[in-house]
Amino acid sequence: HTSLTHHGVSSCTPTKLLHNNVPSTRGELKAHASQVLHFHRGLTPDLSMSEAQRQKVAPLPKIIFGTSSLGNLFHAPTHDEKKAVVECVVKEMPTPVFDSAGKYGAGLALEELGKCLEELGVAPDGVLISNKLGWKRVPLTTPEPTFEPGAWVDLQHDAVQAISYDGILECYAQGNELLGKYEAKVVSVHDPDEYLAAARDEAELAARKLNVLDAYRALSELKAQGKVRSIGVGAKDISVIDFISDHFTLDWAMFACSITPYVHGEVARGLLKKLAKQGVDVVNSAVFNAGFLIGGEFFDYRQVTRESDPGLFTWRDKFNALCKEFAVSPAAVCVQFSFLFPEIVSVALNTTKPSRVKSNLDLVDAVIPQAFWEKLKVESLISIEL
């Protein structure tokens, strides 16, 4: 799941969204979308935001905190444990930004976030909440929730996908209801790449593309009405960010698994430059490749071993050796690598422990010697201009 914080079990490798003769290149995608737009009444590309309008969008902080743990991802913390994490974030940041979603625990994360903030006495204008829209809470009528079996623990509700013009507006209204006295001022469509990738054939893909574009029409209207401050998109398959940015004015885009010390291909770097020309801020997430770069057993949510992926481990061994040589932490390097790209303004990090909030903040302020980056390049561990 792409977030302004990333979690999940699927691969971050760009998925093949298009089937058989369905267009797959950027040019073909744009042509296909134009055909879809041509047949849709009232929907035209919205790329007209003025510089004055952009100035009204407050800049994002260098770190955004995810809330999937508030929705009982993989385990169920108590309300007090959740509140302790929220309290630490609130104390450490002047105006904290929390990233949430209706999909997180079928709305539980939004509900818990609102309760925690109210109990802590946080004013509605003292916090910025991002809600990724596209999943709606519904009654639980089966023993377990029907979405993402095994991922969410002790839920009392289910969730269904609702990516369309009306569906997104319903998700937006429900999300604010769950937040109580708070409102989401930063909005996006939740994982449009996964939604498109689920299409079974060309006809369904075309229909789903239209639904995604309709969803962004709804978001654009919410912003035009002053109900939200900014709209964005996040995806693991960044071709979908490219597609949406061709048709709607975005304030931000969130990359996942695409810009890390290990992965930073030409396509991703090219998209960064395109978005910069459009005035779109970029948030980077999954900066540790799902934990592998800092010692984990999973690479982009796929379990790996030295036998299955020797090249990954060879790279990590060299990376760790250089980190030790220069006395820098691998985690700080992964976070600071994001900021080598001027287009990236923020990173999204998640934690379930109050003690990790301050250490996460320290990562975004860490100083990495220039000589370290140069050594990484000499050793062919990174391939960017310094």
Short mmCIF file of C-alpha atoms in Angstrom, two decimals:
data_model
loop_
_atom_site.label_atom_id
_atom_site.label_comp_id
_atom_site.label_asym_id
_atom_site.label_seq_id
_atom_site.Cartn_x
_atom_site.Cartn_y
_atom_site.Cartn_z
CA HIS A 1 0.00 0.00 0.00
CA THR A 2 1.41 3.23 -0.88
CA SER A 3 1.05 5.77 1.55
CA LEU A 4 2.20 8.84 2.72
CA THR A 5 3.45 5.74 4.51
CA HIS A 6 4.04 2.38 2.97
CA HIS A 7 3.21 -1.07 4.23
CA GLY A 8 1.90 -4.29 2.79
CA VAL A 9 2.89 -7.63 1.38
CA SER A 10 2.98 -7.14 -2.37
CA SER A 11 6.01 -6.38 -4.46
CA CYS A 12 6.99 -2.81 -5.16
CA THR A 13 8.25 -3.81 -8.56
CA PRO A 14 6.20 -1.90 -11.16
CA THR A 15 3.25 -4.03 -12.07
CA LYS A 16 2.19 -4.63 -15.67
CA LEU A 17 -1.07 -2.74 -15.57
CA LEU A 18 -1.99 -3.40 -19.14
CA HIS A 19 -2.98 -6.65 -20.77
CA ASN A 20 -2.22 -8.13 -24.18
CA ASN A 21 -2.58 -5.29 -26.68
CA VAL A 22 -3.36 -2.69 -24.06
CA PRO A 23 -0.89 0.24 -24.29
CA SER A 24 2.06 0.09 -21.92
CA THR A 25 4.43 2.90 -22.85
CA ARG A 26 3.97 6.42 -21.53
CA GLY A 27 2.98 7.71 -24.99
CA GLU A 28 0.49 4.89 -25.48
CA LEU A 29 -0.94 5.48 -22.01
CA LYS A 30 -1.48 9.16 -22.79
CA ALA A 31 -3.13 8.37 -26.11
CA HIS A 32 -5.37 5.76 -24.51
CA ALA A 33 -6.34 8.15 -21.72
CA SER A 34 -7.14 10.85 -24.24
CA GLN A 35 -9.54 8.46 -25.95
CA VAL A 36 -11.17 7.70 -22.61
CA LEU A 37 -11.42 11.42 -21.82
CA HIS A 38 -12.87 12.16 -25.24
CA PHE A 39 -15.86 9.91 -24.56
CA HIS A 40 -16.47 11.14 -21.02
CA ARG A 41 -18.85 14.07 -20.70
CA GLY A 42 -17.56 17.00 -18.72
CA LEU A 43 -14.10 15.65 -17.94
CA THR A 44 -11.19 17.61 -19.36
CA PRO A 45 -7.59 17.76 -18.22
CA ASP A 46 -7.17 20.24 -15.38
CA LEU A 47 -3.64 21.60 -15.56
CA SER A 48 -4.37 25.26 -15.05
CA MET A 49 -3.39 25.99 -11.46
CA SER A 50 -1.80 29.41 -11.27
CA GLU A 51 1.35 30.21 -9.34
CA ALA A 52 -0.74 32.28 -6.95
CA GLN A 53 -2.93 29.25 -6.22
CA ARG A 54 0.14 27.09 -5.65
CA GLN A 55 1.51 29.57 -3.14
CA LYS A 56 -1.52 28.92 -0.94
CA VAL A 57 -0.55 25.27 -0.48
CA ALA A 58 1.47 25.00 2.72
CA PRO A 59 4.76 23.12 2.32
CA LEU A 60 4.99 19.64 3.74
CA PRO A 61 7.39 19.00 6.64
CA LYS A 62 10.42 16.81 6.03
CA ILE A 63 8.76 13.88 7.79
CA ILE A 64 5.21 12.52 7.66
CA PHE A 65 4.00 9.92 10.15
CA GLY A 66 1.92 6.97 9.04
CA THR A 67 -1.01 5.57 11.02
CA SER A 68 -1.46 2.00 9.77
CA SER A 69 -0.61 0.75 13.27
CA LEU A 70 -3.63 2.65 14.61
CA GLY A 71 -5.73 0.40 12.38
CA ASN A 72 -4.32 -2.79 13.97
CA LEU A 73 -1.95 -3.80 11.21
CA PHE A 74 -0.64 -7.29 12.13
CA HIS A 75 -1.31 -6.71 15.82
CA ALA A 76 -3.74 -4.79 18.01
CA PRO A 77 -2.14 -2.21 20.32
CA THR A 78 -4.30 -0.83 23.11
CA HIS A 79 -5.83 2.61 22.74
CA ASP A 80 -3.35 3.94 25.32
CA GLU A 81 -0.41 2.53 23.34
CA LYS A 82 -1.69 4.21 20.19
CA LYS A 83 -2.25 7.45 22.06
CA ALA A 84 1.34 7.38 23.37
CA VAL A 85 2.70 7.30 19.80
CA VAL A 86 0.40 10.13 18.66
CA GLU A 87 1.36 12.16 21.73
CA CYS A 88 5.07 11.84 20.97
CA VAL A 89 4.54 13.03 17.39
CA VAL A 90 2.44 15.98 18.56
CA LYS A 91 5.07 17.00 21.14
CA GLU A 92 7.98 16.76 18.71
CA MET A 93 6.50 18.67 15.75
CA PRO A 94 5.02 22.18 15.54
CA THR A 95 2.31 21.06 13.11
CA PRO A 96 2.44 17.30 12.75
CA VAL A 97 1.25 15.58 9.58
CA PHE A 98 -0.46 12.22 9.93
CA ASP A 99 -1.13 10.02 6.94
CA SER A 100 -4.14 7.75 7.20
CA ALA A 101 -6.67 5.89 5.05
CA GLY A 102 -10.13 4.39 5.19
CA LYS A 103 -8.51 1.08 4.33
CA TYR A 104 -6.39 1.10 7.49
CA GLY A 105 -8.39 -1.18 9.75
CA ALA A 106 -11.62 -0.42 7.84
CA GLY A 107 -11.58 3.12 9.18
CA LEU A 108 -10.25 2.22 12.62
CA ALA A 109 -7.04 4.21 12.11
CA LEU A 110 -9.00 7.37 11.30
CA GLU A 111 -11.29 6.77 14.28
CA GLU A 112 -8.41 6.18 16.68
CA LEU A 113 -6.44 9.15 15.36
CA GLY A 114 -9.39 11.48 15.94
CA LYS A 115 -9.92 10.14 19.46
CA CYS A 116 -6.23 10.41 20.36
CA LEU A 117 -5.93 13.96 19.10
CA GLU A 118 -9.08 15.06 20.94
CA GLU A 119 -7.99 13.42 24.20
CA LEU A 120 -4.62 15.17 23.86
CA GLY A 121 -6.34 18.52 23.39
CA VAL A 122 -4.93 19.14 19.91
CA ALA A 123 -6.78 21.94 18.10
CA PRO A 124 -8.12 21.04 14.65
CA ASP A 125 -5.90 23.69 13.09
CA GLY A 126 -2.87 22.35 14.96
CA VAL A 127 -2.57 19.18 12.91
CA LEU A 128 -2.64 18.24 9.24
CA ILE A 129 -4.29 14.94 8.30
CA SER A 130 -3.91 13.12 5.00
CA ASN A 131 -6.62 10.65 4.05
CA LYS A 132 -6.09 8.26 1.18
CA LEU A 133 -9.55 7.69 -0.25
CA GLY A 134 -10.96 4.69 -2.07
CA TRP A 135 -12.05 2.26 0.66
CA LYS A 136 -15.30 2.63 2.59
CA ARG A 137 -16.26 1.13 5.95
CA VAL A 138 -19.18 -1.32 5.83
CA PRO A 139 -20.66 -3.75 8.38
CA LEU A 140 -18.69 -6.91 9.06
CA THR A 141 -20.86 -9.85 7.98
CA THR A 142 -18.19 -12.55 7.83
CA PRO A 143 -15.92 -14.03 10.54
CA GLU A 144 -12.98 -12.00 9.19
CA PRO A 145 -12.78 -8.86 7.03
CA THR A 146 -12.86 -9.63 3.30
CA PHE A 147 -10.03 -7.25 2.37
CA GLU A 148 -6.38 -8.20 2.90
CA PRO A 149 -6.97 -11.38 4.93
CA GLY A 150 -4.55 -11.78 7.79
CA ALA A 151 -3.23 -8.23 7.71
CA TRP A 152 -5.66 -6.53 10.09
CA VAL A 153 -6.37 -7.75 13.62
CA ASP A 154 -9.51 -7.55 15.81
CA LEU A 155 -11.60 -5.45 13.44
CA GLN A 156 -15.30 -4.82 14.00
CA HIS A 157 -15.99 -3.61 10.45
CA ASP A 158 -15.23 -4.56 6.86
CA ALA A 159 -14.19 -2.31 3.96
CA VAL A 160 -15.11 -2.21 0.28
CA GLN A 161 -13.37 -0.42 -2.56
CA ALA A 162 -15.11 2.68 -3.93
CA ILE A 163 -13.00 4.34 -6.65
CA SER A 164 -15.31 6.53 -8.71
CA TYR A 165 -16.58 10.11 -8.61
CA ASP A 166 -19.36 9.36 -6.11
CA GLY A 167 -17.32 6.74 -4.28
CA ILE A 168 -14.48 9.13 -3.50
CA LEU A 169 -16.89 11.78 -2.20
CA GLU A 170 -18.53 9.15 0.02
CA CYS A 171 -15.10 8.07 1.33
CA TYR A 172 -14.18 11.69 2.01
CA ALA A 173 -17.38 12.35 3.98
CA GLN A 174 -17.10 9.10 5.93
CA GLY A 175 -13.45 9.75 6.74
CA ASN A 176 -14.23 13.12 8.27
CA GLU A 177 -17.07 11.57 10.24
CA LEU A 178 -14.69 8.97 11.66
CA LEU A 179 -12.15 11.69 12.54
CA GLY A 180 -14.70 13.43 14.76
CA LYS A 181 -13.83 17.10 15.25
CA TYR A 182 -10.97 16.89 12.72
CA GLU A 183 -11.00 16.98 8.93
CA ALA A 184 -8.61 15.63 6.31
CA LYS A 185 -7.14 18.54 4.37
CA VAL A 186 -4.75 16.44 2.26
CA VAL A 187 -6.38 13.83 0.04
CA SER A 188 -5.51 11.31 -2.64
CA VAL A 189 -6.79 8.10 -4.21
CA HIS A 190 -5.46 5.02 -2.42
CA ASP A 191 -3.19 2.83 -4.57
CA PRO A 192 -4.63 3.54 -8.02
CA ASP A 193 -1.89 1.36 -9.50
CA GLU A 194 -3.16 -1.74 -7.68
CA TYR A 195 -6.72 -0.89 -8.73
CA LEU A 196 -5.70 -0.71 -12.40
CA ALA A 197 -3.53 -3.81 -12.14
CA ALA A 198 -6.57 -5.84 -11.04
CA ALA A 199 -8.27 -5.32 -14.42
CA ARG A 200 -8.89 -8.67 -16.13
CA ASP A 201 -8.95 -7.44 -19.71
CA GLU A 202 -8.63 -4.37 -21.90
CA ALA A 203 -12.26 -3.31 -21.55
CA GLU A 204 -12.13 -3.47 -17.77
CA LEU A 205 -8.84 -1.58 -17.73
CA ALA A 206 -10.38 1.24 -19.78
CA ALA A 207 -13.34 1.40 -17.39
CA ARG A 208 -11.07 1.44 -14.35
CA LYS A 209 -8.94 4.22 -15.84
CA LEU A 210 -12.09 6.24 -16.29
CA ASN A 211 -13.03 5.60 -12.65
CA VAL A 212 -9.61 6.81 -11.52
CA LEU A 213 -9.90 9.97 -13.59
CA ASP A 214 -13.43 10.49 -12.25
CA ALA A 215 -12.07 10.11 -8.73
CA TYR A 216 -9.52 12.84 -9.39
CA ARG A 217 -12.25 15.06 -10.80
CA ALA A 218 -13.99 14.71 -7.42
CA LEU A 219 -10.78 15.58 -5.57
CA SER A 220 -10.19 18.60 -7.80
CA GLU A 221 -13.69 19.84 -7.03
CA LEU A 222 -13.13 19.41 -3.28
CA LYS A 223 -10.04 21.58 -3.58
CA ALA A 224 -11.78 24.18 -5.75
CA GLN A 225 -14.51 24.39 -3.07
CA GLY A 226 -11.87 25.01 -0.38
CA LYS A 227 -12.72 21.82 1.50
CA VAL A 228 -9.23 20.37 1.13
CA ARG A 229 -5.85 22.04 0.95
CA SER A 230 -4.02 19.74 -1.44
CA ILE A 231 -4.48 16.67 -3.62
CA GLY A 232 -1.92 14.09 -4.60
CA VAL A 233 -1.19 10.58 -5.75
CA GLY A 234 0.89 7.74 -4.41
CA ALA A 235 1.87 4.53 -6.15
CA LYS A 236 4.44 1.78 -6.31
CA ASP A 237 4.07 1.63 -10.08
CA ILE A 238 5.09 5.19 -10.87
CA SER A 239 3.76 4.99 -14.44
CA VAL A 240 0.35 5.63 -12.85
CA ILE A 241 1.65 8.82 -11.23
CA ASP A 242 2.86 9.84 -14.67
CA PHE A 243 -0.56 9.05 -16.18
CA ILE A 244 -2.57 10.99 -13.60
CA SER A 245 -0.22 13.98 -13.62
CA ASP A 246 -0.83 14.30 -17.37
CA HIS A 247 -4.51 15.03 -16.72
CA PHE A 248 -4.88 16.70 -13.34
CA THR A 249 -3.04 19.34 -11.38
CA LEU A 250 -1.41 17.69 -8.39
CA ASP A 251 0.18 19.27 -5.34
CA TRP A 252 2.24 16.25 -4.36
CA ALA A 253 3.15 12.74 -5.45
CA MET A 254 4.35 9.91 -3.27
CA PHE A 255 6.88 7.40 -4.57
CA ALA A 256 7.32 3.99 -2.95
CA CYS A 257 10.31 1.69 -3.46
CA SER A 258 11.44 3.82 -6.42
CA ILE A 259 14.08 6.13 -4.92
CA THR A 260 16.37 4.35 -2.45
CA PRO A 261 20.14 3.85 -2.36
CA TYR A 262 19.57 0.49 -4.07
CA VAL A 263 16.83 1.49 -6.53
CA HIS A 264 16.86 4.83 -8.38
CA GLY A 265 16.37 4.12 -12.05
CA GLU A 266 16.28 6.55 -14.94
CA VAL A 267 12.49 6.35 -15.28
CA ALA A 268 11.96 7.40 -11.67
CA ARG A 269 14.51 10.18 -11.92
CA GLY A 270 12.92 11.38 -15.15
CA LEU A 271 9.50 11.50 -13.54
CA LEU A 272 10.93 13.51 -10.66
CA LYS A 273 12.09 16.15 -13.14
CA LYS A 274 8.73 16.17 -14.94
CA LEU A 275 6.85 16.65 -11.67
CA ALA A 276 9.21 19.42 -10.62
CA LYS A 277 8.38 21.31 -13.80
CA GLN A 278 4.71 21.00 -12.88
CA GLY A 279 5.40 22.34 -9.39
CA VAL A 280 4.56 19.00 -7.75
CA ASP A 281 6.28 18.18 -4.45
CA VAL A 282 7.45 14.58 -4.04
CA VAL A 283 7.19 12.52 -0.86
CA ASN A 284 9.39 9.44 -0.67
CA SER A 285 8.31 6.28 1.14
CA ALA A 286 9.49 2.71 1.58
CA VAL A 287 12.98 4.19 1.69
CA PHE A 288 14.42 1.00 3.23
CA ASN A 289 13.01 -1.27 0.48
CA ALA A 290 10.67 -2.77 3.09
CA GLY A 291 13.45 -3.03 5.66
CA PHE A 292 16.03 -4.94 3.63
CA LEU A 293 18.52 -2.07 3.46
CA ILE A 294 18.61 -1.87 7.25
CA GLY A 295 18.96 -5.60 7.89
CA GLY A 296 15.50 -7.03 7.27
CA GLU A 297 14.65 -10.35 5.62
CA PHE A 298 12.19 -8.85 3.14
CA PHE A 299 13.02 -6.86 0.02
CA ASP A 300 10.01 -4.91 -1.26
CA TYR A 301 7.78 -7.23 0.80
CA ARG A 302 9.24 -10.40 -0.69
CA GLN A 303 11.26 -12.67 1.59
CA VAL A 304 14.79 -13.12 0.26
CA THR A 305 17.82 -15.23 1.18
CA ARG A 306 21.46 -15.27 0.16
CA GLU A 307 20.63 -18.29 -1.97
CA SER A 308 17.62 -16.77 -3.72
CA ASP A 309 19.07 -13.29 -4.27
CA PRO A 310 22.86 -13.28 -3.84
CA GLY A 311 23.23 -9.95 -5.65
CA LEU A 312 21.03 -8.15 -3.13
CA PHE A 313 23.09 -9.43 -0.23
CA THR A 314 26.39 -8.63 -1.93
CA TRP A 315 25.19 -5.05 -2.39
CA ARG A 316 24.02 -4.82 1.22
CA ASP A 317 27.27 -6.23 2.58
CA LYS A 318 29.28 -3.59 0.72
CA PHE A 319 26.81 -0.89 1.79
CA ASN A 320 27.04 -1.88 5.46
CA ALA A 321 30.83 -1.98 5.32
CA LEU A 322 30.96 1.58 3.96
CA CYS A 323 28.45 2.78 6.55
CA LYS A 324 30.68 1.33 9.26
CA GLU A 325 33.79 2.89 7.69
CA PHE A 326 32.18 6.36 7.70
CA ALA A 327 30.37 5.86 11.05
CA VAL A 328 26.91 6.55 9.61
CA SER A 329 23.78 4.51 10.21
CA PRO A 330 22.22 2.70 7.24
CA ALA A 331 18.80 4.10 8.23
CA ALA A 332 20.07 7.68 8.17
CA VAL A 333 21.72 7.07 4.80
CA CYS A 334 18.49 5.72 3.32
CA VAL A 335 16.51 8.72 4.53
CA GLN A 336 19.11 11.29 3.53
CA PHE A 337 19.52 9.72 0.09
CA SER A 338 16.01 11.01 -0.64
CA PHE A 339 17.14 14.57 -0.07
CA LEU A 340 19.94 14.30 -2.61
CA PHE A 341 17.09 14.86 -5.06
CA PRO A 342 15.85 18.46 -4.83
CA GLU A 343 12.40 17.37 -6.02
CA ILE A 344 11.87 15.29 -2.86
CA VAL A 345 10.67 17.45 0.01
CA SER A 346 9.55 14.87 2.54
CA VAL A 347 9.84 11.25 3.62
CA ALA A 348 7.09 9.09 5.09
CA LEU A 349 8.03 6.92 8.06
CA ASN A 350 5.95 4.68 10.29
CA THR A 351 6.43 3.52 13.85
CA THR A 352 4.48 1.60 16.46
CA LYS A 353 6.72 2.68 19.36
CA PRO A 354 6.80 6.08 21.08
CA SER A 355 10.58 5.70 21.54
CA ARG A 356 11.07 5.60 17.78
CA VAL A 357 9.35 8.91 17.06
CA LYS A 358 12.33 11.01 18.12
CA SER A 359 14.81 8.72 16.38
CA ASN A 360 12.80 9.00 13.16
CA LEU A 361 12.92 12.77 13.42
CA ASP A 362 16.68 12.54 13.95
CA LEU A 363 17.01 10.62 10.67
CA VAL A 364 15.67 13.54 8.63
CA ASP A 365 18.20 15.89 10.23
CA ALA A 366 21.19 13.55 10.02
CA VAL A 367 24.30 14.81 8.23
CA ILE A 368 26.00 12.39 5.84
CA PRO A 369 29.53 13.32 4.67
CA GLN A 370 29.87 14.11 0.97
CA ALA A 371 32.83 11.75 0.87
CA PHE A 372 30.50 8.89 1.80
CA TRP A 373 28.24 9.51 -1.21
CA GLU A 374 31.28 9.77 -3.45
CA LYS A 375 32.61 6.45 -2.15
CA LEU A 376 29.25 4.80 -2.80
CA LYS A 377 29.46 5.99 -6.38
CA VAL A 378 33.07 4.90 -6.83
CA GLU A 379 32.07 1.45 -5.57
CA SER A 380 29.15 1.43 -8.06
CA LEU A 381 26.57 1.17 -5.30
CA ILE A 382 24.73 4.28 -6.50
CA SER A 383 24.46 5.81 -9.97
CA ILE A 384 23.49 9.45 -9.62
CA GLU A 385 25.25 12.72 -10.27
CA LEU A 386 26.54 14.24 -7.06
#
